[in-house]
Short mmCIF file of C-alpha atoms and ligand atoms in Angstrom, two decimals:
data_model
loop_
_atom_site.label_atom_id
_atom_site.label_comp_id
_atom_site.label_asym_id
_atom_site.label_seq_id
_atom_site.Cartn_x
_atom_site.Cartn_y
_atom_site.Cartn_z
CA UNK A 1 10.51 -13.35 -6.95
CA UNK A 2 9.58 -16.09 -9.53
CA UNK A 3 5.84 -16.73 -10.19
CA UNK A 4 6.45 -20.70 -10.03
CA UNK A 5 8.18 -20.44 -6.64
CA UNK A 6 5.75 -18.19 -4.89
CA UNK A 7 2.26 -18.35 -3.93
CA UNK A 8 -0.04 -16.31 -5.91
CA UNK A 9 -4.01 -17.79 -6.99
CA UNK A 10 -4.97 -16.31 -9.48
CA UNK A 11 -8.85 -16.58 -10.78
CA UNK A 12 -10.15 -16.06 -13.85
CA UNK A 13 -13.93 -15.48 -12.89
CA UNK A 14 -15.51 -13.34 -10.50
CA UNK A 15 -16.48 -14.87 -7.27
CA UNK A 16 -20.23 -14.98 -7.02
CA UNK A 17 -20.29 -13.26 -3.01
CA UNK A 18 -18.22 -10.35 -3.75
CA UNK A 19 -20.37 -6.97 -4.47
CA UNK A 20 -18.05 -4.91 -5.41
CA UNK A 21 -14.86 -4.14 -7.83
CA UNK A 22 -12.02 -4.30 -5.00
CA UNK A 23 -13.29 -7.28 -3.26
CA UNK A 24 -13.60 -9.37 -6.61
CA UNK A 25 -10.05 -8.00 -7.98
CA UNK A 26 -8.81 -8.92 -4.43
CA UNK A 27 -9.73 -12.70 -4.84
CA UNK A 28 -8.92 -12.69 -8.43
CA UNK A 29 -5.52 -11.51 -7.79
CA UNK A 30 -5.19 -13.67 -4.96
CA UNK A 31 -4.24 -11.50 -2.21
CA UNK A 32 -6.67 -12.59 0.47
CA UNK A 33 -9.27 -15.87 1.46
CA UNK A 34 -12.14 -15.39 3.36
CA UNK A 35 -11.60 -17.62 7.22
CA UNK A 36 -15.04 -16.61 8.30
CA UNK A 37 -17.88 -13.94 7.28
CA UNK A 38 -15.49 -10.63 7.69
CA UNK A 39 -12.42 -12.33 9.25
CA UNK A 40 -9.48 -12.62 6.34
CA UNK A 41 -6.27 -14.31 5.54
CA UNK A 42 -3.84 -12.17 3.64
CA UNK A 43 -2.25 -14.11 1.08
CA UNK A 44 1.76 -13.07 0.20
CA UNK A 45 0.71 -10.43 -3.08
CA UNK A 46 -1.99 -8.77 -0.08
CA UNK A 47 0.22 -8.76 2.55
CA UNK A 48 2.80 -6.70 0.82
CA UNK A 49 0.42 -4.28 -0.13
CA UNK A 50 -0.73 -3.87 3.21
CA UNK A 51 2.66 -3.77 4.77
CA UNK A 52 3.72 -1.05 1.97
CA UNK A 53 0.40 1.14 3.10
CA UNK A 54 1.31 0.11 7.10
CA UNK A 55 4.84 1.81 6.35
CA UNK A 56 3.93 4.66 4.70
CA UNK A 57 1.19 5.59 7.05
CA UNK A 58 4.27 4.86 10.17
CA UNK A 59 6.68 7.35 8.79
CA UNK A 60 3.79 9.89 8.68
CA UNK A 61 3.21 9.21 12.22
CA UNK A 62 6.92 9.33 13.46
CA UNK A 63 7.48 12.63 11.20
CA UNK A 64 4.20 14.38 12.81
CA UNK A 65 6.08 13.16 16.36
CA UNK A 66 3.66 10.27 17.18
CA UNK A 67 5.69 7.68 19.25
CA UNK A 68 4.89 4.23 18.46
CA UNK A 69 4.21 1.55 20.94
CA UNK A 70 2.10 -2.05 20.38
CA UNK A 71 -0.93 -2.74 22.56
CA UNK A 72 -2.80 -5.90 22.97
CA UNK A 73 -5.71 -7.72 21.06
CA UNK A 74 -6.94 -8.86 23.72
CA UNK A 75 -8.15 -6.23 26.97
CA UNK A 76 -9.71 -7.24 30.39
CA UNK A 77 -13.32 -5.48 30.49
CA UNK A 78 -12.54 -3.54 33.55
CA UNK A 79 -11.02 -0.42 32.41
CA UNK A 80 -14.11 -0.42 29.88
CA UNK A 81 -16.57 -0.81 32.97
CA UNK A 82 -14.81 2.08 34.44
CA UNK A 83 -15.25 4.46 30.81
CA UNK A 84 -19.30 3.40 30.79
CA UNK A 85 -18.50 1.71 27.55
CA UNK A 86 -18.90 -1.79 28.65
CA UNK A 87 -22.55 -1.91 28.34
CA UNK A 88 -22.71 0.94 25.56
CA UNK A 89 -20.98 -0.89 22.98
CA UNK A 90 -23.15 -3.56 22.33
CA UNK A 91 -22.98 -6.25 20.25
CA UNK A 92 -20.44 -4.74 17.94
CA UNK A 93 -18.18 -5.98 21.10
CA UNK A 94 -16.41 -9.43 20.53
CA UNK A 95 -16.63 -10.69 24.77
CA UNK A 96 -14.52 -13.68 26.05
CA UNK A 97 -14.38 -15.38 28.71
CA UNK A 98 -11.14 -16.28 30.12
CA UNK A 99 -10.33 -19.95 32.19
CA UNK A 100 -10.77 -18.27 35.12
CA UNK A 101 -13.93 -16.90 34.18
CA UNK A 102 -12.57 -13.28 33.77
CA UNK A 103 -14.43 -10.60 31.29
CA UNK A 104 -12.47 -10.07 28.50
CA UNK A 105 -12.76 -8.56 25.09
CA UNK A 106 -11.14 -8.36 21.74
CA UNK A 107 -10.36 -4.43 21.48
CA UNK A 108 -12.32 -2.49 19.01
CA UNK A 109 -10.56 0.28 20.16
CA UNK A 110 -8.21 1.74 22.68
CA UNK A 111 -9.01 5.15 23.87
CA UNK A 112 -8.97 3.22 27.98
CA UNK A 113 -6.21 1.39 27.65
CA UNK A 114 -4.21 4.22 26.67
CA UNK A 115 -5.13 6.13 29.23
CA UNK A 116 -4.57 3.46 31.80
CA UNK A 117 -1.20 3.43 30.54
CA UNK A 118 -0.92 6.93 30.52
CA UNK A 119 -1.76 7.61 34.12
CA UNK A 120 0.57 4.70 35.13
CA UNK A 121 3.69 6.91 34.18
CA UNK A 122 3.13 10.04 33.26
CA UNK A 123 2.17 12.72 36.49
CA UNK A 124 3.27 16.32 35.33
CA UNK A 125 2.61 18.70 32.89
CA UNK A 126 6.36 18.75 32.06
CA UNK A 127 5.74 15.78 30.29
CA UNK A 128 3.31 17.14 28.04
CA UNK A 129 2.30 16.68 25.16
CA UNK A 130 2.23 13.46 24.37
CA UNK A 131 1.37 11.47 21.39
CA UNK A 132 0.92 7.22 20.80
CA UNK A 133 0.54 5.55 17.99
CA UNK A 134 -0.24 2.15 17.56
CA UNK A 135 -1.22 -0.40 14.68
CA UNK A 136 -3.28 -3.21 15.66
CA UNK A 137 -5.50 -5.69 14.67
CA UNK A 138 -9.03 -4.74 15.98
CA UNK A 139 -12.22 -6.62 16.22
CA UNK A 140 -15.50 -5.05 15.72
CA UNK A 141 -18.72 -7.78 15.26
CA UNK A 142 -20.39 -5.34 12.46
CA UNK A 143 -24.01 -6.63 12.21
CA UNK A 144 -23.18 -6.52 8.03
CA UNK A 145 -19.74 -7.41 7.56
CA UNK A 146 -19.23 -6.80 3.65
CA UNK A 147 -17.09 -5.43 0.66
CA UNK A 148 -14.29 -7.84 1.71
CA UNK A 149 -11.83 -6.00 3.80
CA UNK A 150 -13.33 -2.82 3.19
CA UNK A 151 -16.04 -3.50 6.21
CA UNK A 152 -14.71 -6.46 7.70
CA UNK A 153 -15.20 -7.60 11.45
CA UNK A 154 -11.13 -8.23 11.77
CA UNK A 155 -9.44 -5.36 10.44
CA UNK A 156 -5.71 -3.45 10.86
CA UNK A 157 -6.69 0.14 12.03
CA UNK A 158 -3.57 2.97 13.04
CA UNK A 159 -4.90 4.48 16.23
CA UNK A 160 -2.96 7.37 18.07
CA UNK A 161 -3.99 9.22 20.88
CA UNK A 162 -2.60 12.52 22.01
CA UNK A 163 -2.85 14.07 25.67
CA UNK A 164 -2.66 18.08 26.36
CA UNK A 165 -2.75 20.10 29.51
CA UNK A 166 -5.37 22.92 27.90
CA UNK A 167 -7.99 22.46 25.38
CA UNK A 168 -5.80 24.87 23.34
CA UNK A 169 -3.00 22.53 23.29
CA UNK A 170 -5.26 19.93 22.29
CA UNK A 171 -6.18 21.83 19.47
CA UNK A 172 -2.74 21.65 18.11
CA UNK A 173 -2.35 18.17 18.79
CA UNK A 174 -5.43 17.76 16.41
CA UNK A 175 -4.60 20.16 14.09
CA UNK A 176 -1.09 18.35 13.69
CA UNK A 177 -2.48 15.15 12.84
CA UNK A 178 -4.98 16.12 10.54
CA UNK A 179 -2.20 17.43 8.21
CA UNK A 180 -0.58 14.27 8.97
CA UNK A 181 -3.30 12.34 7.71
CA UNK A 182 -3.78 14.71 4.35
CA UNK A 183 -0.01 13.66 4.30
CA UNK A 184 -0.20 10.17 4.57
CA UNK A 185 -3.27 9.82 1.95
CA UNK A 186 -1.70 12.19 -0.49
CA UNK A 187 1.69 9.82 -0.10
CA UNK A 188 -0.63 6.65 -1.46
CA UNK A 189 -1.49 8.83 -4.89
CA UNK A 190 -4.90 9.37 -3.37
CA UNK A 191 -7.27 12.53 -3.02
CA UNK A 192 -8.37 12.85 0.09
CA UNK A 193 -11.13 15.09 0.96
CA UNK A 194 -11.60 15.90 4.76
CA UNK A 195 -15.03 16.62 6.12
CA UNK A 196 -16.82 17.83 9.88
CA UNK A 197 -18.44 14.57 11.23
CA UNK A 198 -20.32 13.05 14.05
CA UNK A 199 -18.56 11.79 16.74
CA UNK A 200 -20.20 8.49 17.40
CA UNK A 201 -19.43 6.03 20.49
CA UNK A 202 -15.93 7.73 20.40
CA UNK A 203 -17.26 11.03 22.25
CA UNK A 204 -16.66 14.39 22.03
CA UNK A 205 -17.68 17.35 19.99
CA UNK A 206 -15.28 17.91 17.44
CA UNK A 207 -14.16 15.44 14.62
CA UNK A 208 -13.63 15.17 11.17
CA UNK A 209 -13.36 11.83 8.80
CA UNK A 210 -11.08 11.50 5.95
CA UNK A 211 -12.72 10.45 2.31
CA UNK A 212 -10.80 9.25 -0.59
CA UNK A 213 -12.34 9.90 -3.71
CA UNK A 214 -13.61 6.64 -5.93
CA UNK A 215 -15.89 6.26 -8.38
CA UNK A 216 -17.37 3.24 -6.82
CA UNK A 217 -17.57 4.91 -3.17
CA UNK A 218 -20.45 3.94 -0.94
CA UNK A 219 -21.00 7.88 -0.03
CA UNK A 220 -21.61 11.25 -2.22
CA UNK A 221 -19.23 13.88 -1.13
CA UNK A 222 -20.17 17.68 -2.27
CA UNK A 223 -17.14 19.47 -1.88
CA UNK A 224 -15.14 22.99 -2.93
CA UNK A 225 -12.80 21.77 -5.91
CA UNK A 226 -10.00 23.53 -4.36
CA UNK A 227 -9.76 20.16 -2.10
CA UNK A 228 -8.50 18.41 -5.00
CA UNK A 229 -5.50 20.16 -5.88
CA UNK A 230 -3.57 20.21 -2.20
CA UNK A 231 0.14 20.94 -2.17
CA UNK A 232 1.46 18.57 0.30
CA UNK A 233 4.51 20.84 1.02
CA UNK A 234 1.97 23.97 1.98
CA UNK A 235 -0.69 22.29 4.10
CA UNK A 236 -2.73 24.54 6.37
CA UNK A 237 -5.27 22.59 8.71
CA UNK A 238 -7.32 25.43 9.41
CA UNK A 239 -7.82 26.54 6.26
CA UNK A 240 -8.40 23.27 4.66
CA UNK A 241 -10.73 23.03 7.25
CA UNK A 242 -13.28 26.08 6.38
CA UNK A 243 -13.66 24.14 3.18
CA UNK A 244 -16.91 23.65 1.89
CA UNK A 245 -17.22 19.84 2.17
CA UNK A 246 -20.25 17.18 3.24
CA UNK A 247 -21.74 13.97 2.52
CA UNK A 248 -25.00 14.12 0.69
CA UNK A 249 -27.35 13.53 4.16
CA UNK A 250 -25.50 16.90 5.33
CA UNK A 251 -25.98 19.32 1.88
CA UNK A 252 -28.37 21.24 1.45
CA UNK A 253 -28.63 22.72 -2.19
CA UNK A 254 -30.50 25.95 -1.07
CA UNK A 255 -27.81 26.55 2.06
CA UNK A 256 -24.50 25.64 0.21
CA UNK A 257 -22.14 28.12 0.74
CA UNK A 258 -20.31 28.07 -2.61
CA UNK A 259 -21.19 28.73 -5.91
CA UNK A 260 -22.53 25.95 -8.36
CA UNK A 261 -18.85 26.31 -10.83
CA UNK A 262 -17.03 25.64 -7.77
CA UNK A 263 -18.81 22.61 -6.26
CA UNK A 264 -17.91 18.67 -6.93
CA UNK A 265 -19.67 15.73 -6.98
CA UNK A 266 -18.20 12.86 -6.32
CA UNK A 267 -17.83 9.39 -4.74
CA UNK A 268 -15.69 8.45 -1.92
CA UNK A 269 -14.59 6.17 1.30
CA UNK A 270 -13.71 7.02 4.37
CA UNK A 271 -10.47 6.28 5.43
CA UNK A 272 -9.64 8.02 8.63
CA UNK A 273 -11.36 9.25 11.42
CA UNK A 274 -10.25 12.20 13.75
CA UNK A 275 -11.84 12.98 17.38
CA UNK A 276 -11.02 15.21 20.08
CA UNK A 277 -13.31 14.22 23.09
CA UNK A 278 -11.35 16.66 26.21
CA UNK A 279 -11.32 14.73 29.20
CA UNK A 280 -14.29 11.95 28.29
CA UNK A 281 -11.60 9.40 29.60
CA UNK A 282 -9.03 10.79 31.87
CA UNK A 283 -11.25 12.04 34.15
CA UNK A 284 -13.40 8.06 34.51
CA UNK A 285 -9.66 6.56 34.19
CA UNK A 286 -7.29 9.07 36.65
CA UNK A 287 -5.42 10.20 33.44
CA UNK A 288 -4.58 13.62 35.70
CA UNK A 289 -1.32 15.79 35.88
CA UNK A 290 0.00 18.38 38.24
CA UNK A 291 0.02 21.86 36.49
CA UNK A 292 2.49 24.31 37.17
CA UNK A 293 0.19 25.44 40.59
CA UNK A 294 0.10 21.93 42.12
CA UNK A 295 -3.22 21.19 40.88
CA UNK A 296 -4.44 17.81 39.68
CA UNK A 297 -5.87 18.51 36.02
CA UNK A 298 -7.33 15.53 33.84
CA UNK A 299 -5.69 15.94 30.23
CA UNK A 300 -7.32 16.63 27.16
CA UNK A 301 -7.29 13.85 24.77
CA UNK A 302 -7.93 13.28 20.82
CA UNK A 303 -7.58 9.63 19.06
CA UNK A 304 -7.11 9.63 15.24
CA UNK A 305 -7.72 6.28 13.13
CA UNK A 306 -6.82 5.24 9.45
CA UNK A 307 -8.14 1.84 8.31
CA UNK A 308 -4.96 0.11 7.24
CA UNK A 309 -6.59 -2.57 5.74
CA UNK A 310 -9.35 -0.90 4.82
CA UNK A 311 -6.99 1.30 2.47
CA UNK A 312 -5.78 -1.76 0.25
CA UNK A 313 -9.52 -1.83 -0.73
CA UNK A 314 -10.13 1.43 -1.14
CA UNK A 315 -6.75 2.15 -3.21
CA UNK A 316 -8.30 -0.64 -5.88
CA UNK A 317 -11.96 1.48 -6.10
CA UNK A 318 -9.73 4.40 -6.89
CA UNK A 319 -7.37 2.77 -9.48
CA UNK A 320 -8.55 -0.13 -11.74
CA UNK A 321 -9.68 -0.21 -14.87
CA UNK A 322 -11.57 -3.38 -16.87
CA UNK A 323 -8.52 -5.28 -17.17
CA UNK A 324 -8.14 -5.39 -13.52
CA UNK A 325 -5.92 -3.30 -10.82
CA UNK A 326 -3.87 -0.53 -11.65
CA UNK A 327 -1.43 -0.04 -8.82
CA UNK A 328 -0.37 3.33 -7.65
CA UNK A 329 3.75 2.41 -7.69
CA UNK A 330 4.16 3.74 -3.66
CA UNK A 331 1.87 0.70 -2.92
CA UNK A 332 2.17 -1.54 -5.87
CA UNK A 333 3.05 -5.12 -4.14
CA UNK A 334 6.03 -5.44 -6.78
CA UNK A 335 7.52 -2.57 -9.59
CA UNK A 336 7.98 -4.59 -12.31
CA UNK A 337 6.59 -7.89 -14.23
CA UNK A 338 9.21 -9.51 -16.06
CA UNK A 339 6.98 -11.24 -18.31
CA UNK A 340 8.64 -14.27 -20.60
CA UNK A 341 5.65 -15.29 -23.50
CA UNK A 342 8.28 -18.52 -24.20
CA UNK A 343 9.89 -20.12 -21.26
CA UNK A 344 10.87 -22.85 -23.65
CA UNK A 345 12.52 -20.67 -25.97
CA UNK A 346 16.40 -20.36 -24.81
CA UNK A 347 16.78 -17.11 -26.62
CA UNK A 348 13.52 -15.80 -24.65
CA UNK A 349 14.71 -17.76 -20.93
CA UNK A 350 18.27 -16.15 -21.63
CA UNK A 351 17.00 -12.79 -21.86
CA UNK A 352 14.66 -13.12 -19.19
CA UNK A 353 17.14 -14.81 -16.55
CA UNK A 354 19.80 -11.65 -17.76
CA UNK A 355 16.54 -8.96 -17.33
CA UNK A 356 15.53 -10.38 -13.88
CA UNK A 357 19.47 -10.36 -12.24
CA UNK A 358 19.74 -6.80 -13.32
CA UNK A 359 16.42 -5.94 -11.55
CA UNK A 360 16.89 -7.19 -8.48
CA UNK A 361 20.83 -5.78 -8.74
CA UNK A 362 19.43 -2.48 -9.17
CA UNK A 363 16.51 -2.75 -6.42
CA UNK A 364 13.79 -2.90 -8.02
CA UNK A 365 10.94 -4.89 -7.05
CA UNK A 366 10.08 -7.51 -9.56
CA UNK A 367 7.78 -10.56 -9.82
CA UNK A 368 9.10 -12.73 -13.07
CA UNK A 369 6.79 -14.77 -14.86
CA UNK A 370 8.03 -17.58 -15.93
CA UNK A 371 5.14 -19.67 -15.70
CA UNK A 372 4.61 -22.58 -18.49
CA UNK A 373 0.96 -21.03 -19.11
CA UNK A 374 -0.33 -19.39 -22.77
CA UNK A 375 0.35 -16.15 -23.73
CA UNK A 376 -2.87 -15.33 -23.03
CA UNK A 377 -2.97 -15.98 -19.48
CA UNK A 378 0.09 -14.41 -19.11
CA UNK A 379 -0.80 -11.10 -20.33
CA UNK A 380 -4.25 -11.14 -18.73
CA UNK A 381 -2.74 -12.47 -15.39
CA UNK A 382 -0.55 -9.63 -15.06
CA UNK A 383 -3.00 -7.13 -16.21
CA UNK A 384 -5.26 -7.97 -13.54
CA UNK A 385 -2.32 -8.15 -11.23
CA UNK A 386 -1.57 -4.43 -12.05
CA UNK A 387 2.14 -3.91 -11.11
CA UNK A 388 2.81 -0.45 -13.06
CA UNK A 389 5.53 -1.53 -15.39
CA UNK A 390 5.31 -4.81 -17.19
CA UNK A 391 8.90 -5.80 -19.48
CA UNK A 392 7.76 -8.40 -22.11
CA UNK A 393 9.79 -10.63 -23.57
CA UNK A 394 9.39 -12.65 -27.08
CA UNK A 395 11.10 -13.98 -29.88
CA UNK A 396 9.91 -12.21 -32.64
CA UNK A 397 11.36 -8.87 -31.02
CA UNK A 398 14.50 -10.37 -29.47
CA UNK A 399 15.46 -11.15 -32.93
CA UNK A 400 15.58 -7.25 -33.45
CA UNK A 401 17.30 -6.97 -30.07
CA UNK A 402 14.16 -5.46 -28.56
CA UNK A 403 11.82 -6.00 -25.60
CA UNK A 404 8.38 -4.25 -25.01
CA UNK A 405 7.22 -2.03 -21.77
CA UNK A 406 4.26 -1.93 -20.49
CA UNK A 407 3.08 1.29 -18.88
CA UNK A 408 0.06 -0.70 -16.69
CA UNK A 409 -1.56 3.12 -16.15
CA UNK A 410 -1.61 4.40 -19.92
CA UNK A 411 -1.83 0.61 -21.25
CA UNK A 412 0.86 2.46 -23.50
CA UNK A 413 3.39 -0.19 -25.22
CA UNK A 414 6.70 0.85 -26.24
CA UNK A 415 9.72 -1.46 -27.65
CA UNK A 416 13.00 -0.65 -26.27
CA UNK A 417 16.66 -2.46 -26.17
CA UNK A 418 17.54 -3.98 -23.23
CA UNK A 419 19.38 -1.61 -21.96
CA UNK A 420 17.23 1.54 -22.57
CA UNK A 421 14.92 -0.57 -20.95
CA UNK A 422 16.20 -0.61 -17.61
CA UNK A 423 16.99 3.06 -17.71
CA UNK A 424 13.86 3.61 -18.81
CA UNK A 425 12.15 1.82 -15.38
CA UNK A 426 14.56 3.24 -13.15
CA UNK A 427 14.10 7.04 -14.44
CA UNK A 428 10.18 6.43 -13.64
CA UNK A 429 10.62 4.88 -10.84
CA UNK A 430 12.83 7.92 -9.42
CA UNK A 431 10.43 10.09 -10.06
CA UNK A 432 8.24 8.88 -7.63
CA UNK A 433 8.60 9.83 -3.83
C1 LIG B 501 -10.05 6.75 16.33
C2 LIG B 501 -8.87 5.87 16.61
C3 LIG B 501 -11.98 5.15 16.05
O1 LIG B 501 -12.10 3.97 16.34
N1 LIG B 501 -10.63 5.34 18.06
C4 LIG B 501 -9.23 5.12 17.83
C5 LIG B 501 -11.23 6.09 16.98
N2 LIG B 501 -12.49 5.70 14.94
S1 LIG B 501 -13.34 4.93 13.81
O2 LIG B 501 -13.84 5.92 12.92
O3 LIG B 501 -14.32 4.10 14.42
O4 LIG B 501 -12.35 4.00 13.03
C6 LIG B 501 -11.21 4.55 12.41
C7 LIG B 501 -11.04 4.02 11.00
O5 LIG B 501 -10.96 2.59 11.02
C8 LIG B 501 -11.52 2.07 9.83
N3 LIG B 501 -12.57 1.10 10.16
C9 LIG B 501 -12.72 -0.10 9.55
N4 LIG B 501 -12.02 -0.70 8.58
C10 LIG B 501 -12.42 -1.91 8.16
N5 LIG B 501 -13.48 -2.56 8.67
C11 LIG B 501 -14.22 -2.00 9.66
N6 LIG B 501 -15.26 -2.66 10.18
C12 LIG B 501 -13.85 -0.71 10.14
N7 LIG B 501 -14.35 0.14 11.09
C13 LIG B 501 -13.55 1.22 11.08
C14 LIG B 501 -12.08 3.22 9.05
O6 LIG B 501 -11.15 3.61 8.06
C15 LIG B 501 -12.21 4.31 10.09
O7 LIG B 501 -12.10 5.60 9.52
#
């Protein structure tokens, strides 16, 4: 992609409403615009991210066995009246009213309309275990919508729901997705750290969230160390689960299980929520199978979430420096900057034109600037921008028959020839899985 054909705002100075790092590097780098307090347009540069985290987080899903399937926006209130969570909900509830004056609502979430769909088709226990995913755009009218995306009122959330004959069963349902969701987070160069948590309007009695770690996360997470070093090849849910780990409300220093050398302190954001709630809704929504006697038996159920959108905020807490992002390359919107300082130089718009064809021959993701802006701009655009590998080219070295690369991460600077150049990006970007 050329910068002067595509749309990309960037802004030099930090919008005055946005509170924190990833919501001002999000406008800067112009990747979203605020519609309406919480509601957001994604720009091109923010919808690739999000489509990049979206992916990843899908073939997670599909490898764990999750089926995916695409539910509505937009659900009738009665299956809600029939759950009791109609009235419970509140406010945080987005109501409509259609033409014909029927209740409807935007869906925060979809544990009854899953089940309604459920217990249209599915009637034995030969059928079981089942397991939908879907990922859709919910609506949730926070009373404090704020940190951009991170806590918006619109936001793209991965919800699954699995359905078991036995508690047991459901237990391995849970226990299958919580690996998953190390998986996925792990995937996106993050460190998650999983923790025991309430359950909330979702029901039930077990659940756990999913933190990432970030310096500038909203909570304190005190956790065993041995949470930051998973192998995501060896991943055992139960044990990761007797893991010292809890938010600051929940530690007590005098009744911590583990000794001072190995507890952390850190920051983090949650990312992902797990519940199992047993039969909360099949038994209010007919969600019932025949067991192997005959008998009618309402399935055990668990939902599992990951904010989609909330994770291209979150990914920016954990990797930015002052300069601006610093893009993990599974997520990075593009691989590569192509950089030219002299558009108006022929040597420089040669070498440039030559250096982008080659990119895009070989695959590789790459956004060329070939703006008519100062160098200074340039540079500082694409810092903030944060693609991992930058390729500069200017006169001075072309004469020598070099180029420079930027390693974004290191802000390391290395001249190379052309052709050492692109070996060099494609051997890094190999590495990566
Ligand atoms: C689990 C899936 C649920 O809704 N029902 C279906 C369960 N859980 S949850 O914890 O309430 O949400 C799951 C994840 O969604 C993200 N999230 C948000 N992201 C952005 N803005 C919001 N207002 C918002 N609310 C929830 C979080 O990542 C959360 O872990």
């Amino acid at each position: 992609m050329k910068f002067s054909n595509y749309f990309l705002p960037t802004l030099k100075n930090i919008p005055a409403d946005a509170e924190i790092i990833s919501h001002q590097l999000m406008i800067r780098s112009g990747m979203i615009k605020q519609s309406s307090a919480g509601i957001y347009s994604w720009l091109p540069l923010g919808l690739r991210v999000l489509k990049k985290i979206e992916q990843i987080v899908r073939e997670e899903q599909n490898k764990a066995g999750a089926i995916e399937i695409l539910m509505p926006t937009i659900q009738s209130a009665d299956l809600w009246i029939k759950s009791g969570r109609y009235e419970e909900y509140g406010k945080e509830m987005l109501r409509i009213k259609d033409r014909s004056d029927r209740e409807m609502l935007y869906g925060p979430t979809n544990e009854e309309l899953i089940t309604d769909i459920f217990q249209s088709y599915i009637n034995s226990y030969k059928d079981l275990p089942k397991n939908l995913y879907h990922i859709q755009w919910k609506f949730r009218d926070e009373v404090r919508p704020r940190f951009g995306i991170m806590r918006g009122r619109e936001f793209l959330m991965k919800d699954n729901y699995s359905f078991d004959l036995t508690k047991e069963d459901a237990k391995i349902s849970y226990n299958n997705m919580f690996k998953a969701y190390i998986k996925t987070f792990l995937r996106m160069g993050l460190t998650p750290i999983s923790l025991r948590a309430d359950t909330g309007p979702i029901g039930g009695d077990l659940s756990h969230e999913f933190q990432i770690l970030a310096n500038t996360g909203e909570s304190t997470l005190y956790y065993d160390k041995d949470l930051e070093s998973l192998d995501p090849q060896n991943l055992n849910p139960e044990k990761l689960q007797s893991y010292y780990a809890a938010v600051d409300d929940h530690h007590n220093e005098n009744q911590c299980p583990i000794s001072k050398s190995q507890l952390k302190i850190s920051k983090g954001i949650e990312v992902g929520h797990i519940f199992y709630f047993g039969t909360k809704y099949s038994e209010k929504l007919g969600g019932y199978v025949q067991n192997n006697k005959g008998n009618k038996i309402a399935v055990h159920m668990g939902s599992y979430g990951i904010g989609v959108s909330r994770l291209v905020g979150a990914i920016i807490e954990a990797f930015h420096d002052d300069k601006g992002i610093v893009w993990p390359t599974q997520v990075s919107p593009f691989q590569v900057s192509l950089i030219n300082l002299m558009p108006e130089n022929n040597k420089c718009l040669d070498a440039s034109n030559k250096f982008y064809s080659q990119l895009i021959n070989h695959k590789i993701e790459v956004l060329y600037d070939d703006r008519e802006v100062s160098i200074g701009k340039k540079l500082s655009d694409n810092d903030l921008l944060g693609f991992p590998y930058q390729i500069i080219i200017g006169s001075k070295n072309l004469k020598d028959n070099l180029v420079e690369i930027k390693v974004r991460k290191e802000n390391f600077i290395e001249k190379f020839n052309p052709e050492d150049a692109i070996n060099f990006i494609k051997t890094q970007l190999n590495t990566i899985i």
